[in-house]
Amino acid sequence: RGENSMMNTTIYHSFIGRQVIDWNQSVAASREQKPIYPKTFSFQKMVSMLTAKQRATQLSTNQLITRGFTAVAIVVTVFLLMINALANDHSSHEKGLSVPASSKTGIPFALRTKHDTAKQQNDKKTNDKNGDSSSSQALATETTKKNKKKKKPEIPFLFVHINKTGGTSLIRMLENNCEDDEYVYENWNHRSDEDGKLYRHRSFHATAHSYLDLHGPTVWEEAFTFAVVRHPLARQVSNFFFLLERCEDDPEECEGDANDRLIPFKKISTEKSTDEEKIAAFHEWMEVLYQTYPPGNRNQYLFGSKGHGNEEYLTFNATQTSWLVDQSGQNMVVDSVIKLENLSTHMSLLKDKIPCLQKAPEKMIEKNKTSKYPHYTLFAKNERTNEIMKEIYGIDYENFGYELIPKE
């Protein structure tokens, strides 16, 4: 009965071993029909035909499987090549481009000048040092050779010169002993993104925050950075008499709004007034300053210093600590902080870190020129002044280890 009958017959005879023609003849006789298969068709021949068909089917299946695996292998290979290409492209961008400075350091885009170009070059060298698995062997070899040679910092050292801490004498020493490429002195302007004002900065009184904005963190970290601090009361007393003498030399500079430091130069004289009068005038000045620039006032920095461009930063205030912090205002980032009282005994430290000072004398060349006035410890006997000093400069006493009431 067609192909199905043939298959059933084949299965049946595979067990009993009889010829298929016998069964077909008996069926044909009973139905008075002719045999379905010729007499010469044997069971062995049918098995042979079936085996050939199975082999053909198996061959076709094997070909399909082989082609399937081949197709999958091609897809996987193409995918891996694409991933590798993307990785190489990403690697090349990391080596050739730097992330905008403002995204990492808070440096305004307006400051992205030649200094930031130098920072990008430094960052590229840093990336090369870290290595890249996708770089060629030649590039890796070249980078290794460069790394063997010690890199000279773009700026060897940076001095954070806090006002009235003896820094002017130290700067003279640097100028007399160091070349221009060693002691770097700069003036620069920056227009604030917050208020749009143009602020004028200079190395003479630049804070750590200002230097970081100008040069970026890489230059800052590679340089030796240091500052000199002073007992807060000694600094405040020195401030008063320094400003008083300047007002006496040029009264027009201290008239009206120009006298933002509120010096009573018309009431007191550095030459004619007694020590008692000078001390009293200082205490009165402290109270006036406190009432005019109380804690939290935006101009509170005037309690201790002119702005010198640093007033554009909210991190800047009257304290010496504010000169030494980064953009966050939370971290002091200078390498060494030296007390003015111990500066001469610490000259060896500076000589070790600043080679151009090797020929400089062990002691400071000269002291700053200041007016004659009583020793600062005599100003610590006023209770109200001590309260103000503690409130305004408390963090300096704590950070630098000074006593509120100094010993005479």
Short mmCIF file of N, CA and C in Angstrom, two decimals, residues 137-214:
data_model
loop_
_atom_site.label_atom_id
_atom_site.label_comp_id
_atom_site.label_asym_id
_atom_site.label_seq_id
_atom_site.Cartn_x
_atom_site.Cartn_y
_atom_site.Cartn_z
N GLN A 137 53.92 47.08 21.15
CA GLN A 137 55.16 46.80 21.86
C GLN A 137 56.14 47.95 21.71
N ALA A 138 56.14 48.56 20.53
CA ALA A 138 57.07 49.68 20.29
C ALA A 138 56.77 50.84 21.22
N LEU A 139 55.47 51.16 21.38
CA LEU A 139 55.08 52.26 22.26
C LEU A 139 55.44 51.94 23.70
N ALA A 140 55.23 50.69 24.13
CA ALA A 140 55.55 50.29 25.49
C ALA A 140 57.05 50.42 25.74
N THR A 141 57.86 50.01 24.75
CA THR A 141 59.31 50.11 24.90
C THR A 141 59.75 51.56 25.01
N GLU A 142 59.17 52.42 24.15
CA GLU A 142 59.52 53.83 24.17
C GLU A 142 59.15 54.47 25.49
N THR A 143 57.97 54.13 26.01
CA THR A 143 57.52 54.68 27.28
C THR A 143 58.44 54.24 28.41
N THR A 144 58.87 52.98 28.40
CA THR A 144 59.76 52.47 29.43
C THR A 144 61.07 53.24 29.44
N LYS A 145 61.61 53.54 28.27
CA LYS A 145 62.86 54.28 28.19
C LYS A 145 62.69 55.68 28.77
N LYS A 146 61.54 56.32 28.48
CA LYS A 146 61.31 57.66 29.00
C LYS A 146 61.18 57.65 30.51
N ASN A 147 60.55 56.61 31.05
CA ASN A 147 60.32 56.54 32.48
C ASN A 147 61.59 56.32 33.28
N LYS A 148 62.60 55.76 32.62
CA LYS A 148 63.87 55.52 33.31
C LYS A 148 64.55 56.83 33.67
N LYS A 149 64.29 57.88 32.89
CA LYS A 149 64.90 59.17 33.15
C LYS A 149 63.98 59.97 34.08
N LYS A 150 64.48 60.42 35.20
CA LYS A 150 63.67 61.13 36.18
C LYS A 150 63.15 62.44 35.60
N LYS A 151 61.87 62.64 35.70
CA LYS A 151 61.24 63.80 35.10
C LYS A 151 61.46 65.04 35.97
N LYS A 152 61.89 66.12 35.36
CA LYS A 152 62.09 67.37 36.07
C LYS A 152 60.76 68.10 36.19
N PRO A 153 60.38 68.52 37.42
CA PRO A 153 59.10 69.21 37.58
C PRO A 153 59.05 70.48 36.74
N GLU A 154 57.88 70.78 36.24
CA GLU A 154 57.71 72.01 35.47
C GLU A 154 58.04 73.23 36.31
N ILE A 155 57.63 73.22 37.57
CA ILE A 155 57.97 74.26 38.54
C ILE A 155 58.57 73.56 39.76
N PRO A 156 59.82 73.83 40.11
CA PRO A 156 60.48 73.09 41.19
C PRO A 156 59.82 73.28 42.56
N PHE A 157 59.42 74.51 42.87
CA PHE A 157 58.80 74.76 44.17
C PHE A 157 57.85 75.95 44.07
N LEU A 158 56.88 75.97 44.99
CA LEU A 158 55.92 77.06 45.08
C LEU A 158 55.81 77.49 46.54
N PHE A 159 55.99 78.78 46.77
CA PHE A 159 55.96 79.34 48.11
C PHE A 159 54.64 80.08 48.32
N VAL A 160 53.85 79.62 49.30
CA VAL A 160 52.61 80.31 49.66
C VAL A 160 52.97 81.39 50.67
N HIS A 161 53.01 82.61 50.19
CA HIS A 161 53.48 83.73 51.00
C HIS A 161 52.31 84.38 51.74
N ILE A 162 52.10 83.97 52.98
CA ILE A 162 51.08 84.58 53.84
C ILE A 162 51.60 85.94 54.31
N ASN A 163 50.73 86.94 54.27
CA ASN A 163 51.18 88.28 54.65
C ASN A 163 51.60 88.34 56.12
N LYS A 164 52.60 89.15 56.39
CA LYS A 164 53.12 89.42 57.73
C LYS A 164 53.62 88.17 58.45
N THR A 165 54.29 87.32 57.70
CA THR A 165 54.90 86.12 58.31
C THR A 165 56.39 86.02 57.98
N GLY A 166 57.01 87.14 57.61
CA GLY A 166 58.44 87.13 57.29
C GLY A 166 58.72 86.65 55.88
N GLY A 167 57.72 86.54 55.05
CA GLY A 167 57.90 86.00 53.71
C GLY A 167 58.70 86.89 52.78
N THR A 168 58.64 88.19 53.00
CA THR A 168 59.37 89.11 52.10
C THR A 168 60.87 88.86 52.17
N SER A 169 61.40 88.62 53.36
CA SER A 169 62.83 88.33 53.51
C SER A 169 63.18 87.01 52.83
N LEU A 170 62.31 86.04 52.94
CA LEU A 170 62.56 84.75 52.29
C LEU A 170 62.53 84.89 50.77
N ILE A 171 61.64 85.71 50.26
CA ILE A 171 61.56 85.93 48.81
C ILE A 171 62.84 86.60 48.31
N ARG A 172 63.36 87.55 49.07
CA ARG A 172 64.62 88.17 48.67
C ARG A 172 65.73 87.13 48.58
N MET A 173 65.73 86.20 49.51
CA MET A 173 66.74 85.14 49.49
C MET A 173 66.59 84.27 48.25
N LEU A 174 65.35 83.96 47.89
CA LEU A 174 65.10 83.16 46.69
C LEU A 174 65.52 83.92 45.43
N GLU A 175 65.20 85.19 45.38
CA GLU A 175 65.56 86.01 44.21
C GLU A 175 67.07 86.12 44.05
N ASN A 176 67.79 86.17 45.16
CA ASN A 176 69.25 86.35 45.12
C ASN A 176 70.00 85.06 44.78
N ASN A 177 69.36 83.93 44.97
CA ASN A 177 70.07 82.66 44.82
C ASN A 177 69.52 81.73 43.73
N CYS A 178 68.33 81.99 43.24
CA CYS A 178 67.69 81.07 42.30
C CYS A 178 67.50 81.72 40.94
N GLU A 179 67.57 80.89 39.90
CA GLU A 179 67.34 81.36 38.54
C GLU A 179 65.84 81.53 38.30
N ASP A 180 65.53 82.19 37.17
CA ASP A 180 64.13 82.46 36.85
C ASP A 180 63.31 81.20 36.65
N ASP A 181 63.95 80.13 36.13
CA ASP A 181 63.20 78.89 35.92
C ASP A 181 63.11 78.05 37.19
N GLU A 182 63.73 78.53 38.27
CA GLU A 182 63.65 77.84 39.55
C GLU A 182 62.63 78.53 40.46
N TYR A 183 62.84 79.84 40.66
CA TYR A 183 61.86 80.60 41.43
C TYR A 183 60.95 81.31 40.43
N VAL A 184 59.75 80.79 40.28
CA VAL A 184 58.81 81.28 39.27
C VAL A 184 57.90 82.33 39.90
N TYR A 185 57.99 83.55 39.40
CA TYR A 185 57.13 84.64 39.89
C TYR A 185 56.17 85.03 38.76
N GLU A 186 54.89 85.10 39.08
CA GLU A 186 53.88 85.34 38.04
C GLU A 186 52.83 86.34 38.50
N ASN A 187 52.25 87.01 37.50
CA ASN A 187 51.05 87.83 37.70
C ASN A 187 50.00 87.32 36.72
N TRP A 188 48.77 87.19 37.17
CA TRP A 188 47.73 86.71 36.26
C TRP A 188 46.37 87.26 36.68
N ASN A 189 45.49 87.33 35.71
CA ASN A 189 44.13 87.81 35.94
C ASN A 189 43.14 86.68 35.71
N HIS A 190 42.03 86.78 36.41
CA HIS A 190 40.97 85.78 36.23
C HIS A 190 39.63 86.44 36.44
N ARG A 191 38.74 86.26 35.47
CA ARG A 191 37.39 86.79 35.61
C ARG A 191 36.51 85.71 36.24
N SER A 192 35.93 86.03 37.37
CA SER A 192 35.15 85.07 38.13
C SER A 192 33.88 84.66 37.39
N ASP A 193 33.56 83.38 37.47
CA ASP A 193 32.32 82.89 36.89
C ASP A 193 31.12 83.26 37.75
N GLU A 194 31.35 83.56 39.01
CA GLU A 194 30.25 83.85 39.93
C GLU A 194 29.75 85.28 39.80
N ASP A 195 30.66 86.26 39.91
CA ASP A 195 30.23 87.66 39.89
C ASP A 195 30.70 88.43 38.66
N GLY A 196 31.48 87.80 37.79
CA GLY A 196 31.93 88.45 36.57
C GLY A 196 33.05 89.45 36.76
N LYS A 197 33.55 89.61 37.96
CA LYS A 197 34.61 90.58 38.22
C LYS A 197 35.97 90.03 37.79
N LEU A 198 36.88 90.94 37.47
CA LEU A 198 38.24 90.56 37.11
C LEU A 198 39.12 90.65 38.35
N TYR A 199 39.70 89.55 38.73
CA TYR A 199 40.55 89.51 39.93
C TYR A 199 42.01 89.40 39.50
N ARG A 200 42.84 90.19 40.14
CA ARG A 200 44.27 90.23 39.81
C ARG A 200 45.06 89.45 40.87
N HIS A 201 45.75 88.43 40.40
CA HIS A 201 46.53 87.56 41.29
C HIS A 201 48.02 87.78 41.04
N ARG A 202 48.81 87.40 42.01
CA ARG A 202 50.27 87.43 41.86
C ARG A 202 50.88 86.42 42.82
N SER A 203 52.05 85.94 42.45
CA SER A 203 52.72 84.94 43.28
C SER A 203 53.06 85.48 44.66
N PHE A 204 53.28 86.79 44.76
CA PHE A 204 53.73 87.41 46.01
C PHE A 204 52.80 87.07 47.17
N HIS A 205 51.49 87.02 46.92
CA HIS A 205 50.54 86.67 47.97
C HIS A 205 49.44 85.76 47.42
N ALA A 206 49.84 84.68 46.75
CA ALA A 206 48.88 83.72 46.21
C ALA A 206 48.65 82.59 47.19
N THR A 207 47.40 82.21 47.34
CA THR A 207 47.06 81.07 48.20
C THR A 207 47.27 79.75 47.46
N ALA A 208 47.22 78.66 48.20
CA ALA A 208 47.30 77.34 47.57
C ALA A 208 46.15 77.15 46.58
N HIS A 209 44.95 77.62 46.94
CA HIS A 209 43.79 77.53 46.06
C HIS A 209 44.07 78.26 44.74
N SER A 210 44.65 79.44 44.83
CA SER A 210 44.94 80.22 43.64
C SER A 210 45.97 79.52 42.75
N TYR A 211 47.01 78.98 43.35
CA TYR A 211 48.02 78.24 42.59
C TYR A 211 47.41 77.01 41.92
N LEU A 212 46.55 76.30 42.63
CA LEU A 212 45.91 75.12 42.06
C LEU A 212 45.04 75.47 40.87
N ASP A 213 44.33 76.58 40.95
CA ASP A 213 43.52 77.01 39.81
C ASP A 213 44.38 77.42 38.63
N LEU A 214 45.52 78.02 38.90
CA LEU A 214 46.39 78.48 37.82
C LEU A 214 47.12 77.33 37.14
#
